[in-house]
């Protein structure tokens, strides 16, 4: 499974960005996909993911109400719409695939995509 993240950039505080994570590979649809981020000097942090069959979504408290995860099954792509961005959201954002939702939230990830940089200026 290969994951390709894109859509990062520089934005002012209060602005929005949408990240994309395209998954490829025969078994890609078998995994739960989500987003993490890592800021300089900080540990990697879970951001958001779907549950199995996208029945529900999970968000870190720090992004709840501002970030929205969505998907396009036909393209096997996950999106992260980030609104009301704050300087503390500055980080490299990574998409990830795990065997189950709990494993993903705990960081037990099977596949990592190359990150995309998000920088929020104040």
PDB file of C-alpha atoms in Angstrom:
ATOM      1  CA  UNK A   1       0.000   0.000   0.000  1.00  0.00           C
ATOM      2  CA  UNK A   2       1.317   3.405  -0.965  1.00  0.00           C
ATOM      3  CA  UNK A   3      -0.012   6.645   0.469  1.00  0.00           C
ATOM      4  CA  UNK A   4       0.549   9.993  -1.152  1.00  0.00           C
ATOM      5  CA  UNK A   5      -0.347  13.135   0.768  1.00  0.00           C
ATOM      6  CA  UNK A   6      -0.642  16.548  -0.819  1.00  0.00           C
ATOM      7  CA  UNK A   7      -2.229  19.944  -0.351  1.00  0.00           C
ATOM      8  CA  UNK A   8      -0.054  21.518   2.298  1.00  0.00           C
ATOM      9  CA  UNK A   9       1.159  25.069   2.152  1.00  0.00           C
ATOM     10  CA  UNK A  10       1.418  28.415   3.891  1.00  0.00           C
ATOM     11  CA  UNK A  11      -1.754  30.052   5.162  1.00  0.00           C
ATOM     12  CA  UNK A  12      -2.595  32.863   7.534  1.00  0.00           C
ATOM     13  CA  UNK A  13      -4.263  32.191  10.857  1.00  0.00           C
ATOM     14  CA  UNK A  14      -7.989  31.765  10.386  1.00  0.00           C
ATOM     15  CA  UNK A  15      -7.553  30.401   6.894  1.00  0.00           C
ATOM     16  CA  UNK A  16      -8.273  26.985   5.429  1.00  0.00           C
ATOM     17  CA  UNK A  17      -6.475  24.208   3.622  1.00  0.00           C
ATOM     18  CA  UNK A  18      -7.562  20.843   2.295  1.00  0.00           C
ATOM     19  CA  UNK A  19      -5.160  17.949   2.369  1.00  0.00           C
ATOM     20  CA  UNK A  20      -5.507  14.850   0.230  1.00  0.00           C
ATOM     21  CA  UNK A  21      -4.232  11.342   0.789  1.00  0.00           C
ATOM     22  CA  UNK A  22      -4.420   9.007  -2.179  1.00  0.00           C
ATOM     23  CA  UNK A  23      -4.008   5.314  -1.466  1.00  0.00           C
ATOM     24  CA  UNK A  24      -2.879   2.768  -4.017  1.00  0.00           C
ATOM     25  CA  UNK A  25      -2.178  -0.915  -3.907  1.00  0.00           C
ATOM     26  CA  UNK A  26      -4.300  -3.986  -4.015  1.00  0.00           C
ATOM     27  CA  UNK A  27      -5.049  -4.097  -0.308  1.00  0.00           C
ATOM     28  CA  UNK A  28      -5.492  -0.370   0.232  1.00  0.00           C
ATOM     29  CA  UNK A  29      -9.228  -0.599   0.904  1.00  0.00           C
ATOM     30  CA  UNK A  30      -8.620  -3.161   3.640  1.00  0.00           C
ATOM     31  CA  UNK A  31      -7.059  -0.623   5.970  1.00  0.00           C
ATOM     32  CA  UNK A  32      -8.391   2.163   8.118  1.00  0.00           C
ATOM     33  CA  UNK A  33      -6.881   5.449   6.981  1.00  0.00           C
ATOM     34  CA  UNK A  34      -6.338   8.588   8.938  1.00  0.00           C
ATOM     35  CA  UNK A  35      -4.171  11.609   9.601  1.00  0.00           C
ATOM     36  CA  UNK A  36      -1.374  12.426  12.003  1.00  0.00           C
ATOM     37  CA  UNK A  37       0.796  15.473  12.374  1.00  0.00           C
ATOM     38  CA  UNK A  38       4.203  16.222  13.803  1.00  0.00           C
ATOM     39  CA  UNK A  39       5.411  19.654  14.756  1.00  0.00           C
ATOM     40  CA  UNK A  40       9.103  20.452  15.208  1.00  0.00           C
ATOM     41  CA  UNK A  41      10.362  19.166  18.535  1.00  0.00           C
ATOM     42  CA  UNK A  42       7.069  17.476  19.361  1.00  0.00           C
ATOM     43  CA  UNK A  43       5.783  13.943  19.258  1.00  0.00           C
ATOM     44  CA  UNK A  44       3.627  12.740  16.442  1.00  0.00           C
ATOM     45  CA  UNK A  45      -0.033  13.389  17.170  1.00  0.00           C
ATOM     46  CA  UNK A  46      -3.180  11.654  15.957  1.00  0.00           C
ATOM     47  CA  UNK A  47      -5.516  14.049  14.131  1.00  0.00           C
ATOM     48  CA  UNK A  48      -8.490  12.242  12.589  1.00  0.00           C
ATOM     49  CA  UNK A  49      -9.758   9.059  10.994  1.00  0.00           C
ATOM     50  CA  UNK A  50     -12.869   7.212   9.871  1.00  0.00           C
ATOM     51  CA  UNK A  51     -14.199   4.183  11.587  1.00  0.00           C
ATOM     52  CA  UNK A  52     -14.758   1.013   9.654  1.00  0.00           C
ATOM     53  CA  UNK A  53     -17.092   1.597   6.732  1.00  0.00           C
ATOM     54  CA  UNK A  54     -17.011   5.313   7.553  1.00  0.00           C
ATOM     55  CA  UNK A  55     -19.904   4.975   9.981  1.00  0.00           C
ATOM     56  CA  UNK A  56     -18.339   7.603  12.184  1.00  0.00           C
ATOM     57  CA  UNK A  57     -15.323   9.848  12.469  1.00  0.00           C
ATOM     58  CA  UNK A  58     -12.824  10.479  15.233  1.00  0.00           C
ATOM     59  CA  UNK A  59     -10.937  13.667  15.900  1.00  0.00           C
ATOM     60  CA  UNK A  60      -8.304  14.802  18.313  1.00  0.00           C
ATOM     61  CA  UNK A  61      -9.701  17.311  20.803  1.00  0.00           C
ATOM     62  CA  UNK A  62      -7.294  19.922  19.490  1.00  0.00           C
ATOM     63  CA  UNK A  63      -8.938  19.920  16.041  1.00  0.00           C
ATOM     64  CA  UNK A  64     -12.522  18.985  16.839  1.00  0.00           C
ATOM     65  CA  UNK A  65     -14.963  21.435  15.302  1.00  0.00           C
ATOM     66  CA  UNK A  66     -12.355  22.866  12.930  1.00  0.00           C
ATOM     67  CA  UNK A  67     -11.145  19.892  10.898  1.00  0.00           C
ATOM     68  CA  UNK A  68     -13.318  17.558   8.838  1.00  0.00           C
ATOM     69  CA  UNK A  69     -12.261  14.261   7.326  1.00  0.00           C
ATOM     70  CA  UNK A  70     -13.973  13.024   4.181  1.00  0.00           C
ATOM     71  CA  UNK A  71     -13.359  10.490   1.452  1.00  0.00           C
ATOM     72  CA  UNK A  72     -13.884   9.626  -2.165  1.00  0.00           C
ATOM     73  CA  UNK A  73     -14.162   5.858  -2.446  1.00  0.00           C
ATOM     74  CA  UNK A  74     -13.954   5.878  -6.226  1.00  0.00           C
ATOM     75  CA  UNK A  75     -10.549   7.529  -5.985  1.00  0.00           C
ATOM     76  CA  UNK A  76      -9.553   5.762  -2.768  1.00  0.00           C
ATOM     77  CA  UNK A  77      -8.662   9.148  -1.408  1.00  0.00           C
ATOM     78  CA  UNK A  78      -9.127  10.694   2.020  1.00  0.00           C
ATOM     79  CA  UNK A  79      -9.331  14.404   2.600  1.00  0.00           C
ATOM     80  CA  UNK A  80      -8.704  16.595   5.597  1.00  0.00           C
ATOM     81  CA  UNK A  81     -10.409  19.968   5.426  1.00  0.00           C
ATOM     82  CA  UNK A  82      -8.821  22.285   7.946  1.00  0.00           C
ATOM     83  CA  UNK A  83     -10.683  25.457   8.850  1.00  0.00           C
ATOM     84  CA  UNK A  84      -9.935  28.207  11.344  1.00  0.00           C
ATOM     85  CA  UNK A  85      -6.279  27.308  11.265  1.00  0.00           C
ATOM     86  CA  UNK A  86      -4.070  28.408  14.129  1.00  0.00           C
ATOM     87  CA  UNK A  87      -0.292  28.818  14.309  1.00  0.00           C
ATOM     88  CA  UNK A  88      -0.183  25.771  16.593  1.00  0.00           C
ATOM     89  CA  UNK A  89      -1.529  23.691  13.721  1.00  0.00           C
ATOM     90  CA  UNK A  90       1.795  24.145  11.972  1.00  0.00           C
ATOM     91  CA  UNK A  91       3.244  20.688  11.385  1.00  0.00           C
ATOM     92  CA  UNK A  92       4.024  18.034   8.852  1.00  0.00           C
ATOM     93  CA  UNK A  93       0.789  16.183   8.213  1.00  0.00           C
ATOM     94  CA  UNK A  94       1.000  12.499   7.429  1.00  0.00           C
ATOM     95  CA  UNK A  95      -1.596  10.059   6.241  1.00  0.00           C
ATOM     96  CA  UNK A  96      -1.500   6.596   7.684  1.00  0.00           C
ATOM     97  CA  UNK A  97      -3.104   3.192   7.280  1.00  0.00           C
ATOM     98  CA  UNK A  98      -3.661   0.696  10.038  1.00  0.00           C
ATOM     99  CA  UNK A  99      -5.444  -2.609  10.446  1.00  0.00           C
ATOM    100  CA  UNK A 100      -8.128  -1.217  12.743  1.00  0.00           C
ATOM    101  CA  UNK A 101      -9.250   2.144  14.170  1.00  0.00           C
ATOM    102  CA  UNK A 102      -7.909   1.615  17.668  1.00  0.00           C
ATOM    103  CA  UNK A 103      -4.480   0.677  16.382  1.00  0.00           C
ATOM    104  CA  UNK A 104      -4.418   3.736  14.196  1.00  0.00           C
ATOM    105  CA  UNK A 105      -5.318   6.092  17.047  1.00  0.00           C
ATOM    106  CA  UNK A 106      -2.584   4.554  19.168  1.00  0.00           C
ATOM    107  CA  UNK A 107      -0.033   4.995  16.414  1.00  0.00           C
ATOM    108  CA  UNK A 108       0.319   1.322  15.482  1.00  0.00           C
ATOM    109  CA  UNK A 109       0.391   2.115  11.813  1.00  0.00           C
ATOM    110  CA  UNK A 110       1.148  -0.316   9.032  1.00  0.00           C
ATOM    111  CA  UNK A 111       1.811   2.242   6.314  1.00  0.00           C
ATOM    112  CA  UNK A 112       2.857   5.868   6.419  1.00  0.00           C
ATOM    113  CA  UNK A 113       2.647   8.305   3.583  1.00  0.00           C
ATOM    114  CA  UNK A 114       5.182  11.011   2.929  1.00  0.00           C
ATOM    115  CA  UNK A 115       4.110  14.093   4.837  1.00  0.00           C
ATOM    116  CA  UNK A 116       2.961  17.446   3.588  1.00  0.00           C
ATOM    117  CA  UNK A 117       3.974  20.649   5.361  1.00  0.00           C
ATOM    118  CA  UNK A 118       1.325  22.979   6.732  1.00  0.00           C
ATOM    119  CA  UNK A 119       2.501  26.338   8.004  1.00  0.00           C
ATOM    120  CA  UNK A 120       0.119  28.770   9.654  1.00  0.00           C
ATOM    121  CA  UNK A 121       1.351  32.302  10.121  1.00  0.00           C
ATOM    122  CA  UNK A 122       0.032  34.579  12.830  1.00  0.00           C
TER     123      UNK A 122
END
